[in-house]
mmCIF file of C-alpha atoms and ligand atoms in Angstrom:
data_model
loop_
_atom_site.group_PDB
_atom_site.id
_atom_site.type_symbol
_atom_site.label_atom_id
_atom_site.label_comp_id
_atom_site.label_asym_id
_atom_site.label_seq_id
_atom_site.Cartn_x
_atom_site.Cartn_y
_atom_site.Cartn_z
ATOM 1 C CA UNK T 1 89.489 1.652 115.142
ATOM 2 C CA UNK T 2 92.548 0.322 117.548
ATOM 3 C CA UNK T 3 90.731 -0.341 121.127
ATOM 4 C CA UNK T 4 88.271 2.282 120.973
ATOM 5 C CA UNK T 5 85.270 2.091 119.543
ATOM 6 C CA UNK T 6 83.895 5.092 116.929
ATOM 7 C CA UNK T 7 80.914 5.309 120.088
ATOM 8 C CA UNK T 8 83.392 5.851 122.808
ATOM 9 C CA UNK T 9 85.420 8.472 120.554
ATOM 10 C CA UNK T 10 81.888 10.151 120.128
ATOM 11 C CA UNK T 11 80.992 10.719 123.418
ATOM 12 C CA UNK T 12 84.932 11.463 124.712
ATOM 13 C CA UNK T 13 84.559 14.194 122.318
ATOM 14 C CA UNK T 14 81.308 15.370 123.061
ATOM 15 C CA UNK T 15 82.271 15.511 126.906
ATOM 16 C CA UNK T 16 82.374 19.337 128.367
ATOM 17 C CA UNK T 17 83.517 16.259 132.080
ATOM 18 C CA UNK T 18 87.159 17.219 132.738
ATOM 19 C CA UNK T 19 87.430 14.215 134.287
ATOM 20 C CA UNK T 20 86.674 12.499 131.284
ATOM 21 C CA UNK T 21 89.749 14.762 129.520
ATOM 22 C CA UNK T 22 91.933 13.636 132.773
ATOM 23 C CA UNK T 23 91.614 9.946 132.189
ATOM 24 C CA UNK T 24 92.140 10.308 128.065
ATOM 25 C CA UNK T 25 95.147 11.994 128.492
ATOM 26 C CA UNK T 26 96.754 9.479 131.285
ATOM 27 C CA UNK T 27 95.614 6.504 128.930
ATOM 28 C CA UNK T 28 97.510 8.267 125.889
ATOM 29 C CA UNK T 29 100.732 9.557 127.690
ATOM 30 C CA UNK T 30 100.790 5.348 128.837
ATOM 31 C CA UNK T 31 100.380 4.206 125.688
ATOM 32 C CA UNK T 32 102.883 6.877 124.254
ATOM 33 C CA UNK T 33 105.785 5.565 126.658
ATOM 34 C CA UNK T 34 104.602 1.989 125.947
ATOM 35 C CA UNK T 35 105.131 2.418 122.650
ATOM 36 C CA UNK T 36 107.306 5.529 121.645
ATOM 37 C CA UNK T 37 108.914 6.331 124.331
ATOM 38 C CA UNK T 38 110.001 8.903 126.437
ATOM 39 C CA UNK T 39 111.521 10.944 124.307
ATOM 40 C CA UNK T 40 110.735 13.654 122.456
ATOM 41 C CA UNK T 41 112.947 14.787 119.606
ATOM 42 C CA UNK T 42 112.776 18.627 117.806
ATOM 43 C CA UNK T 43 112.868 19.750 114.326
ATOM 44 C CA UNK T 44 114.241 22.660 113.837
ATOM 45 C CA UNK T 45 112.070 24.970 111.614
ATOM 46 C CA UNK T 46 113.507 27.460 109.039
ATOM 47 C CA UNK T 47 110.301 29.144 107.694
ATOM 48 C CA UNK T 48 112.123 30.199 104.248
ATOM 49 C CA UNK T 49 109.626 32.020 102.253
ATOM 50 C CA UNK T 50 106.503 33.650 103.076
ATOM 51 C CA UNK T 51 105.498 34.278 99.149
ATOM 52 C CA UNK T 52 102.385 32.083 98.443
ATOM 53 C CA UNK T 53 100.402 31.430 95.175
ATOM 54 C CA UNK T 54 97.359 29.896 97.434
ATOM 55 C CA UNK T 55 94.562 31.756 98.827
ATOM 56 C CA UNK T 56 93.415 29.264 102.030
ATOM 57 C CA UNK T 57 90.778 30.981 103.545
ATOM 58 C CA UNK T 58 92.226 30.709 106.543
ATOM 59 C CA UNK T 59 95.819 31.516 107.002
ATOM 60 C CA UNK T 60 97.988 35.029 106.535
ATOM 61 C CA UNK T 61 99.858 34.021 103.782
ATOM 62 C CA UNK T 62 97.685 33.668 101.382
ATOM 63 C CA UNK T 63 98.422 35.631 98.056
ATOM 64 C CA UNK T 64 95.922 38.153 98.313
ATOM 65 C CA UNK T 65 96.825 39.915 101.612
ATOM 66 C CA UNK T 66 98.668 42.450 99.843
ATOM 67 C CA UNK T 67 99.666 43.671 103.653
ATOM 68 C CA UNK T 68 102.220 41.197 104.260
ATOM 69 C CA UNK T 69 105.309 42.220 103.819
ATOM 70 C CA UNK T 70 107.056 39.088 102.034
ATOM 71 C CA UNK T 71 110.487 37.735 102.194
ATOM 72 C CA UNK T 72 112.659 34.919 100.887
ATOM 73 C CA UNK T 73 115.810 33.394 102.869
ATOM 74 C CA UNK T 74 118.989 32.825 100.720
ATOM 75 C CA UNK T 75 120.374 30.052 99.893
ATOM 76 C CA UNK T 76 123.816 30.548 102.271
ATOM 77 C CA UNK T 77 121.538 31.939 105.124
ATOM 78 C CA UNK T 78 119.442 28.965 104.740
ATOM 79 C CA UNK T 79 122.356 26.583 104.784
ATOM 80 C CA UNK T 80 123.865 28.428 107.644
ATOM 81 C CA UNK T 81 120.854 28.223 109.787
ATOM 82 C CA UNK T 82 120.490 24.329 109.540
ATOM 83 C CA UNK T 83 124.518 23.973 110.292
ATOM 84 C CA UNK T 84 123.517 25.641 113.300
ATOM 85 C CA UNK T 85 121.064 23.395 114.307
ATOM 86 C CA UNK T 86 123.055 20.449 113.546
ATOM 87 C CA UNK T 87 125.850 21.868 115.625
ATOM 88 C CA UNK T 88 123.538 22.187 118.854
ATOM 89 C CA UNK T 89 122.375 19.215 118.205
ATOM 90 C CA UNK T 90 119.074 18.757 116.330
ATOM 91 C CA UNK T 91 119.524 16.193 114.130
ATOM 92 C CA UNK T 92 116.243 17.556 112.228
ATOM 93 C CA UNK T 93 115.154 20.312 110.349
ATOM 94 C CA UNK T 94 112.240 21.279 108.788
ATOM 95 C CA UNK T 95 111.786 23.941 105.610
ATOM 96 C CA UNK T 96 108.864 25.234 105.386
ATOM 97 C CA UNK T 97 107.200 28.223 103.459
ATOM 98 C CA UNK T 98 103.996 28.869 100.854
ATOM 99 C CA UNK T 99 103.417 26.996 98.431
ATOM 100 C CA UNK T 100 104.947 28.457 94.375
ATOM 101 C CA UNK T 101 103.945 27.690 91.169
ATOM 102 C CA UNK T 102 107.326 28.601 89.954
ATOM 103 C CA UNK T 103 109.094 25.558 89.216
ATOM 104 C CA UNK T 104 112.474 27.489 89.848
ATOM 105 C CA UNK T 105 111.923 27.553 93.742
ATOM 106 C CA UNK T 106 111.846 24.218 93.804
ATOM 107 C CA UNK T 107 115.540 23.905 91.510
ATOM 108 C CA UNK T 108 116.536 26.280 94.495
ATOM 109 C CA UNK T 109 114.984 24.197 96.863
ATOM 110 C CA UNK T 110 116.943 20.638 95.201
ATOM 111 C CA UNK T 111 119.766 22.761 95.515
ATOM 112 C CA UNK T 112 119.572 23.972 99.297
ATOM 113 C CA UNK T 113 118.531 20.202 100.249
ATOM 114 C CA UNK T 114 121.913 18.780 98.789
ATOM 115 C CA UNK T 115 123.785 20.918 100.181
ATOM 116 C CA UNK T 116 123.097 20.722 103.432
ATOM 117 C CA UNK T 117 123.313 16.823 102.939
ATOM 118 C CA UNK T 118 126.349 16.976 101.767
ATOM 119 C CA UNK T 119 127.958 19.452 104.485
ATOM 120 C CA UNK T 120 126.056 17.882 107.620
ATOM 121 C CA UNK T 121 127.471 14.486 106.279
ATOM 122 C CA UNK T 122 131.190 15.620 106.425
ATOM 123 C CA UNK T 123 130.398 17.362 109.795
ATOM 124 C CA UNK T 124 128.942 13.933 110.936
ATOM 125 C CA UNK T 125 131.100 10.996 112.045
ATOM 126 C CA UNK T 126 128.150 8.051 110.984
ATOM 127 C CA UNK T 127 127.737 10.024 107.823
ATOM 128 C CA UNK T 128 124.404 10.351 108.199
ATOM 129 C CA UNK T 129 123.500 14.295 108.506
ATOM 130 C CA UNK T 130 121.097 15.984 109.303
ATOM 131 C CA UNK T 131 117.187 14.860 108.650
ATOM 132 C CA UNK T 132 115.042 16.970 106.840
ATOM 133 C CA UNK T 133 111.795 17.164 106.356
ATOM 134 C CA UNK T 134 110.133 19.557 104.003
ATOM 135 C CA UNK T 135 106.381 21.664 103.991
ATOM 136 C CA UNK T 136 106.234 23.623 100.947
ATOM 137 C CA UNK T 137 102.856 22.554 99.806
ATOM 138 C CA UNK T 138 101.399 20.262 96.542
ATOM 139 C CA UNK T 139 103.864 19.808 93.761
ATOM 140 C CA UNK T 140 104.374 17.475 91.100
ATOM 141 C CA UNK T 141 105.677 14.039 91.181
ATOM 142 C CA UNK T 142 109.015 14.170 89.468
ATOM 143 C CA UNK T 143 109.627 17.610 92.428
ATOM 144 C CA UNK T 144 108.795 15.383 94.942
ATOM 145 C CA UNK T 145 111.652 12.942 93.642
ATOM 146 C CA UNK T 146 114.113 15.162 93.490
ATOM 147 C CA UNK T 147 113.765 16.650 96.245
ATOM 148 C CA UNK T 148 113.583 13.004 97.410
ATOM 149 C CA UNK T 149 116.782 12.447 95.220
ATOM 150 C CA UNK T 150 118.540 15.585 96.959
ATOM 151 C CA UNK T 151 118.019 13.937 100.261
ATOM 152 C CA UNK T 152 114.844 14.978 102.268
ATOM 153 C CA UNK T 153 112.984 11.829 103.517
ATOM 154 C CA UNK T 154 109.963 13.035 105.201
ATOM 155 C CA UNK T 155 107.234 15.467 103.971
ATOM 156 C CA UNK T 156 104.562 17.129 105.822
ATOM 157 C CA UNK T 157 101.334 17.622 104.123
ATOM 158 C CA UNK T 158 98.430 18.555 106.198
ATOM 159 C CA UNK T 159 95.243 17.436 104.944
ATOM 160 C CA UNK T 160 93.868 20.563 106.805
ATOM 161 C CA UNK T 161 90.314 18.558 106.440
ATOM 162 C CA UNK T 162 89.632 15.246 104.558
ATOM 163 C CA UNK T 163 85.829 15.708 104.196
ATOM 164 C CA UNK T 164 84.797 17.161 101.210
ATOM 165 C CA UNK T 165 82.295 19.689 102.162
ATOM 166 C CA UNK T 166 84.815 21.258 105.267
ATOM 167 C CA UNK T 167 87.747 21.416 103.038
ATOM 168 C CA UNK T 168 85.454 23.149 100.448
ATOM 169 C CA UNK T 169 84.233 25.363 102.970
ATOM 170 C CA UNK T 170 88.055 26.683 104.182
ATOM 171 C CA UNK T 171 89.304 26.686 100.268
ATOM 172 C CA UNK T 172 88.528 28.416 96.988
ATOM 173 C CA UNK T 173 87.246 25.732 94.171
ATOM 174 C CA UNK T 174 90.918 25.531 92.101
ATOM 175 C CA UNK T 175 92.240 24.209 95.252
ATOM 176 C CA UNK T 176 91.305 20.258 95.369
ATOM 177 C CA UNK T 177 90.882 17.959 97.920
ATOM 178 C CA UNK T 178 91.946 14.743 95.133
ATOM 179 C CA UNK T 179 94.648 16.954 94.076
ATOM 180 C CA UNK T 180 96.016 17.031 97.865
ATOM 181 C CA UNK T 181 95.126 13.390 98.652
ATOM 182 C CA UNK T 182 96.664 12.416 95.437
ATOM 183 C CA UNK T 183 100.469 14.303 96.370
ATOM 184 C CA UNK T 184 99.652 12.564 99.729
ATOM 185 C CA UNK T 185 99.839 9.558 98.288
ATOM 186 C CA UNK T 186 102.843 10.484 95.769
ATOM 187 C CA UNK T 187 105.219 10.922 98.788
ATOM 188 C CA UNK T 188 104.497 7.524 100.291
ATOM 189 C CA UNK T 189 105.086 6.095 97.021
ATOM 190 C CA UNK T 190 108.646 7.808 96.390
ATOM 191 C CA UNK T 191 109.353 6.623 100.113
ATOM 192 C CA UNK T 192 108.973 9.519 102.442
ATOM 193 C CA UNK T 193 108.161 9.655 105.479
ATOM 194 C CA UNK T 194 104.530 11.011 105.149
ATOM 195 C CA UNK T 195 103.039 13.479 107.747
ATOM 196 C CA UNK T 196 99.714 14.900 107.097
ATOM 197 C CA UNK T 197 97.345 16.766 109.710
ATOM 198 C CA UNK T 198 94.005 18.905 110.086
ATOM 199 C CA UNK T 199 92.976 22.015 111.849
ATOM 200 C CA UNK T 200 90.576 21.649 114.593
ATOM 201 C CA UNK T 201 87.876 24.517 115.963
ATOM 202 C CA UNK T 202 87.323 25.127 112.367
ATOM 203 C CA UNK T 203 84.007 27.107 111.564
ATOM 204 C CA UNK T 204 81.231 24.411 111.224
ATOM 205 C CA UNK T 205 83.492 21.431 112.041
ATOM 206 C CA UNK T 206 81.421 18.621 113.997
ATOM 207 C CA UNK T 207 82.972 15.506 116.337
ATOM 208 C CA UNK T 208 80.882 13.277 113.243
ATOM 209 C CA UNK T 209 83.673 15.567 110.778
ATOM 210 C CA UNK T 210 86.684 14.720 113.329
ATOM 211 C CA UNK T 211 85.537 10.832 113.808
ATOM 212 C CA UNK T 212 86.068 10.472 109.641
ATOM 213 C CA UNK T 213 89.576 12.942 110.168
ATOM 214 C CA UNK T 214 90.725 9.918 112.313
ATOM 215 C CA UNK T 215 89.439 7.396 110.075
ATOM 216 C CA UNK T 216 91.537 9.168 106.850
ATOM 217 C CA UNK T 217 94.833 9.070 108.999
ATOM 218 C CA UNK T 218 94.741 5.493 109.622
ATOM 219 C CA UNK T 219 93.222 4.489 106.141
ATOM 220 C CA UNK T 220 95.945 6.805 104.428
ATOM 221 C CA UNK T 221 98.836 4.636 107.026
ATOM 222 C CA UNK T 222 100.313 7.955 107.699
ATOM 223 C CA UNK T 223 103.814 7.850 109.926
ATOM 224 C CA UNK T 224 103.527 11.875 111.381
ATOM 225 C CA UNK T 225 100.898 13.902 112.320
ATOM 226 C CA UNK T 226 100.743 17.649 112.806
ATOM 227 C CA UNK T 227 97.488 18.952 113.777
ATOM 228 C CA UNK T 228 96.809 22.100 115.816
ATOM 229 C CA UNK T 229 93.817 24.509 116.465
ATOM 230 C CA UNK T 230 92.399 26.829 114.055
ATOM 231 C CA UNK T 231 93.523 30.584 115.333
ATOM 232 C CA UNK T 232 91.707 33.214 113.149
ATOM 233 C CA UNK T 233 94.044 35.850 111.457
ATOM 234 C CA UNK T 234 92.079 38.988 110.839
ATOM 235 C CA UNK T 235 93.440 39.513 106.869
ATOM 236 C CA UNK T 236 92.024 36.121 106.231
ATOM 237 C CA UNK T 237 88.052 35.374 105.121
ATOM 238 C CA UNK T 238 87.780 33.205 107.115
ATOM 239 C CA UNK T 239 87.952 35.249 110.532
ATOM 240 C CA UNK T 240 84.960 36.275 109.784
ATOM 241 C CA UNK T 241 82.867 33.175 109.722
ATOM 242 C CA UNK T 242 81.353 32.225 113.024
ATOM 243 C CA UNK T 243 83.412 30.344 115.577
ATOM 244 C CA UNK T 244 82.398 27.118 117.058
ATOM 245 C CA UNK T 245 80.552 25.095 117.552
ATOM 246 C CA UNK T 246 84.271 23.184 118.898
ATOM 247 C CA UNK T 247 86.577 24.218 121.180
ATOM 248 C CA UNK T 248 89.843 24.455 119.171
ATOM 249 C CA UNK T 249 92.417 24.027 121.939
ATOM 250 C CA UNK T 250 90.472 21.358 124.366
ATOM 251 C CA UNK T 251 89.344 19.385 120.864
ATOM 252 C CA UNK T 252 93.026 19.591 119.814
ATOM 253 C CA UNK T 253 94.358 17.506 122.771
ATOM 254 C CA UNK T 254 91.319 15.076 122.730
ATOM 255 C CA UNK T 255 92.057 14.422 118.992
ATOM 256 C CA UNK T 256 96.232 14.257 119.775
ATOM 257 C CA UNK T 257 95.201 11.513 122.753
ATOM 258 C CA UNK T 258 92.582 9.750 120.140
ATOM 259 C CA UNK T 259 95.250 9.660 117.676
ATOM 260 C CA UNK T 260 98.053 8.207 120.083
ATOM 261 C CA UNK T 261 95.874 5.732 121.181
ATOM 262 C CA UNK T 262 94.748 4.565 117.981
ATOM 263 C CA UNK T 263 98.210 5.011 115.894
ATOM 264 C CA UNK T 264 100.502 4.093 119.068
ATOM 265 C CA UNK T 265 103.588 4.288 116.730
ATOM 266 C CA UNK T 266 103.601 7.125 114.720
ATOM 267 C CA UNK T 267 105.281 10.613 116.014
ATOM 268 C CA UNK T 268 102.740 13.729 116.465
ATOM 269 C CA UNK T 269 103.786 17.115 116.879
ATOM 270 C CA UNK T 270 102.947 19.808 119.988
ATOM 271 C CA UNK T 271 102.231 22.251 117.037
ATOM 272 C CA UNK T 272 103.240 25.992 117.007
ATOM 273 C CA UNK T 273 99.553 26.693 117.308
ATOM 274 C CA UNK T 274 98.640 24.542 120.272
ATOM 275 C CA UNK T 275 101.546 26.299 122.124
ATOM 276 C CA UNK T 276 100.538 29.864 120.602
ATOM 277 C CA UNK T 277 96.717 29.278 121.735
ATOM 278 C CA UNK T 278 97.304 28.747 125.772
ATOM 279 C CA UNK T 279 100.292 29.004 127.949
ATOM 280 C CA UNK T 280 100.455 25.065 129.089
ATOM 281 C CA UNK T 281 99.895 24.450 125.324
ATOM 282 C CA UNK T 282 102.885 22.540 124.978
ATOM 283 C CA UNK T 283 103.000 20.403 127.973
ATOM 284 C CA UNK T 284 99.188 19.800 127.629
ATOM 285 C CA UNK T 285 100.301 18.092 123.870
ATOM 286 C CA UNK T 286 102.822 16.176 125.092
ATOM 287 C CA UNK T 287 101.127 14.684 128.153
ATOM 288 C CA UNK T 288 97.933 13.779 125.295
ATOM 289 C CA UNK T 289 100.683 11.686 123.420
ATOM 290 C CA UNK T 290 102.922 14.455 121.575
ATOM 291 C CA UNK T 291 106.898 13.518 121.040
ATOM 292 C CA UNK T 292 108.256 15.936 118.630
ATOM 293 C CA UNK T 293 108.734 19.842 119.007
ATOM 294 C CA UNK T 294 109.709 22.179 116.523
ATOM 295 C CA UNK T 295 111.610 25.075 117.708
ATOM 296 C CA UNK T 296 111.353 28.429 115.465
ATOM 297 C CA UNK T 297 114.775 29.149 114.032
ATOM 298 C CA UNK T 298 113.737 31.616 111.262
ATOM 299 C CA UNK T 299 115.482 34.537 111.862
ATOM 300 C CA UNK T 300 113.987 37.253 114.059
ATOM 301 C CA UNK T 301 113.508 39.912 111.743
ATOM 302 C CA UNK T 302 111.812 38.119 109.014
ATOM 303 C CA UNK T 303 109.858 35.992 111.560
ATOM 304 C CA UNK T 304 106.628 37.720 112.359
ATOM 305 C CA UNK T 305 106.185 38.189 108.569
ATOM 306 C CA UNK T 306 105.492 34.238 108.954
ATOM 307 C CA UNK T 307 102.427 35.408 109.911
ATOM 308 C CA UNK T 308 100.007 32.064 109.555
ATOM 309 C CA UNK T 309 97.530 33.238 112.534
ATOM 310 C CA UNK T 310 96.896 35.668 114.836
ATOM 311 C CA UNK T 311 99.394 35.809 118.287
ATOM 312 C CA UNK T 312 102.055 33.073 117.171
ATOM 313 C CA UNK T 313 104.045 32.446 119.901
ATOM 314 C CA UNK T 314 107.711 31.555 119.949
ATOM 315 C CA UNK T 315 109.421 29.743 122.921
ATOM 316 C CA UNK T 316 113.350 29.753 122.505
ATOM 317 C CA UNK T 317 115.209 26.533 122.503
ATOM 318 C CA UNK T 318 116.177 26.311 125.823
ATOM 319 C CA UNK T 319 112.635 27.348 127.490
ATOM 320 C CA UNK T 320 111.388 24.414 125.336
ATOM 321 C CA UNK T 321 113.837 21.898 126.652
ATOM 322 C CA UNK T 322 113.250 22.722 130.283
ATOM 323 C CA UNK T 323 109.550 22.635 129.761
ATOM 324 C CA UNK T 324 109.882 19.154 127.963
ATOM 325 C CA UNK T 325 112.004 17.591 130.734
ATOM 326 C CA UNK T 326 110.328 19.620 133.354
ATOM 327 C CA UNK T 327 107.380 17.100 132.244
ATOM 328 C CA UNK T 328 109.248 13.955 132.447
ATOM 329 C CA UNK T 329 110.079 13.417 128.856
ATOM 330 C CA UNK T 330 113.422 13.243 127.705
ATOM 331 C CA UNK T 331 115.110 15.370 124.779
ATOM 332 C CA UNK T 332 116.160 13.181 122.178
ATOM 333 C CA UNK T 333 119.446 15.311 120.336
ATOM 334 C CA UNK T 334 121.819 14.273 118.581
ATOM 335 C CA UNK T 335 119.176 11.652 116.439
ATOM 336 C CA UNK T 336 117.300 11.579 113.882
ATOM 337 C CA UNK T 337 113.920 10.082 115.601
ATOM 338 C CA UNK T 338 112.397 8.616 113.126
ATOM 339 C CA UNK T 339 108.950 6.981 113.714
ATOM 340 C CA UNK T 340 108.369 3.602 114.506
ATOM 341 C CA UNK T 341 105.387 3.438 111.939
ATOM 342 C CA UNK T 342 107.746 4.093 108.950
ATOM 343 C CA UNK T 343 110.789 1.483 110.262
ATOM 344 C CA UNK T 344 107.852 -1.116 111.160
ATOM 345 C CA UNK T 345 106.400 0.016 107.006
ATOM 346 C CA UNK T 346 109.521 -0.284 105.469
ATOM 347 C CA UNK T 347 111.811 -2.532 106.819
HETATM 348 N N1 SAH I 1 102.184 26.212 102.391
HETATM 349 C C1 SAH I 1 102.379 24.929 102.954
HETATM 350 C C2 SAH I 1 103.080 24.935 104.282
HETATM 351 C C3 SAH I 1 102.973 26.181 105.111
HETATM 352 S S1 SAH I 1 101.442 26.479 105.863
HETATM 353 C C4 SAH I 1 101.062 24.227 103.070
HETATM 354 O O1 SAH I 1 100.039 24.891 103.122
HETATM 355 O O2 SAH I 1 101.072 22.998 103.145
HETATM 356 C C5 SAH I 1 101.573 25.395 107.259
HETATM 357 C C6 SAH I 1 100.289 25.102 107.981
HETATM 358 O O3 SAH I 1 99.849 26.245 108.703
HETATM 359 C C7 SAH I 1 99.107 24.757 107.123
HETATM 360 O O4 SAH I 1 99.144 23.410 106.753
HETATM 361 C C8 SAH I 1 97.928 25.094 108.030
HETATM 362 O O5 SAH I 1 97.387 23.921 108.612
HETATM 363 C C9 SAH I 1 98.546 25.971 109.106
HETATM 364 N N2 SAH I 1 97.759 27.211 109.222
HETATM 365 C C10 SAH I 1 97.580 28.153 108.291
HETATM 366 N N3 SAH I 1 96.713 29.105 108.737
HETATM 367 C C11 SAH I 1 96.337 28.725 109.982
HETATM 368 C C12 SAH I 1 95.447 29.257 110.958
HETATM 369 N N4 SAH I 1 94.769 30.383 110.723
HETATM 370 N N5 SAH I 1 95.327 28.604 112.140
HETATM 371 C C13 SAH I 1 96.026 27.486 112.377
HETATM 372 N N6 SAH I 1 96.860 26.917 111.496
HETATM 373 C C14 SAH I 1 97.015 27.525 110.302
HETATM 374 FE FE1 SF4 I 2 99.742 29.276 101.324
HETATM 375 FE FE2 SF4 I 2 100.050 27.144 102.934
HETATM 376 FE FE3 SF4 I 2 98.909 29.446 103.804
HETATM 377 FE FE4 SF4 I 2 97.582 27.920 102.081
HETATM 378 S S1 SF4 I 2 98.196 27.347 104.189
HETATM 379 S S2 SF4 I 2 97.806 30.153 101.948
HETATM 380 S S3 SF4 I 2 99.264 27.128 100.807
HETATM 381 S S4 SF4 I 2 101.003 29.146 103.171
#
């Protein structure tokens, strides 16, 4: 696996040595300028929906917290929202929400897509508009392609854990590993840019689970990654399963370094979570080999209903640009930033 051997990765993330942390994260942040670059480019994310048909043991959402007060974005408020990020600059979005097993959310969701395409492309002098990506969960094929169709070209799909018995462990039995690996594999097919991604600090998660994590990114060729720590939420079964035995925010920037250093061309998100679980959250991702960012622009009063995890943090747009450059990277606006992986993939 790239320059580092499967031994070295074992013992790097066995290590309590800070030292040992020091010299992984100056041998990622090299490699990163090496071979991405400086820059570090921001997705703006409109968290749309927070109605979910899943019941992850882990997050907020899921359909049976009958708590959660739910909402759904409209179309217009949607569209305005990403005009507004294309206006200041972001050249990406990101739509998010739970995943539906109502096949009209995703005719709303073609719908949204092409219009935004088509009104960022008349606002844009190369005629290129904005980039979007989309995280709204497994669907089936022909959705994929028409969202495709509509004009999204990347997808985010976190694994959330590729070996069988941990992803067992954190879902209920009609949720399916296959079934996830298999849309994984539907998106690269159709052409999108594929992101996919795993918690870490997860109950009962071991560096042997995280070593065969790394090997599924590289075996699947992935071109994004968005992994972050596990952060209990209290409405959520899974809060109350013993912790450990990892450290979810140190093992989180180990695994970002690991994965920069053995997929040097591929982008990686400073998750929401990694910035949500300690203060120097963010700059600690980027320095471990982190180039995008994904700003929060879900509107305030529906946005702590987005309620994945306990104590999400938000950091406005302009305290995440000083904290990017006040680390030495440079914003990348007005571009799409597309990885390197993908343009090396698919000429
Ligand atoms: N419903 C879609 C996208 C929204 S959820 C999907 O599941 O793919 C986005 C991500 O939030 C999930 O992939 C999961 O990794 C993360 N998440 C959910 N609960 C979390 C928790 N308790 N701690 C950390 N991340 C969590
Ligand atoms: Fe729903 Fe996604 Fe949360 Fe699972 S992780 S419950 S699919 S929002």
């Amino acid at each position: 696996m790239g320059q580092i051997s499967r031994n070295d990765m074992a013992g790097i993330l066995n290590s309590g040595d800070p030292q040992v942390l020091q010299e992984l994260l100056q041998a990622a942040d090299k490699c990163r300028r090496e071979n991405a670059g400086e820059k570090v480019y921001l997705r703006g994310l409109i968290e749309f929906s927070n109605y979910c048909d899943r019941n992850c043991f882990y997050c907020g959402l899921r359909k049976n917290n009958r708590r959660l007060e739910r909402y759904r974005l409209g179309k217009d408020e949607i569209i305005k929202l990403a005009m507004l990020a294309f206006a200041s600059g972001y050249h990406s979005i990101c739509l998010q929400s739970g995943e539906s097993d109502d096949p009209l959310e995703v005719d709303f969701l073609v719908e949204v897509v092409r219009e935004i395409k088509e009104l960022s492309r008349e606002a844009d002098e190369h005629a290129l508009g904005l980039g979007i990506t989309l995280s709204v969960g497994e669907l089936e094929y022909r959705q994929y392609e028409r969202l495709w169709e509509a004009g999204a070209h990347r997808y985010l799909l976190r694994i959330e854990s590729s070996v069988p018995e941990l992803f067992e462990s954190i879902h209920p039995p009609s949720q399916r590993l296959e079934q996830r690996i298999e849309c994984l594999r539907a998106l690269k097919d159709i052409g999108y840019q594929t992101g996919t991604g795993i918690m870490i600090g997860l109950p009962g998660q071991t560096v042997e689970h995280l070593l065969r994590e790394l090997e599924f990114f590289r075996r699947e060729d992935i071109d994004m990654l968005g992994l972050g720590p596990y952060i209990p939420h209290h409405a959520a079964p899974l809060s109350k399963v013993k912790a450990g035995p990892l450290d979810p925010y140190l093992t989180t920037l180990k695994i970002l370094a690991l994965c920069r250093l053995t997929m040097p061309d591929i982008n990686m998100v400073a998750s929401t979570a990694l910035q949500s679980i300690a203060p120097e959250g963010l700059r600690m991702g980027l320095k471990a080999g982190a180039n995008i960012v994904m700003p929060v622009l879900t509107p305030e009063i529906v946005r702590d209903n987005y309620y994945l995890y306990e104590q999400k943090q938000y950091k406005g747009a302009e305290e995440l640009a000083a904290e990017i450059s006040s680390c030495g990277y440079v914003l990348g606006l007005w571009e799409w930033g597309d990885p390197l992986h993908y343009k090396k993939t698919n000429p």
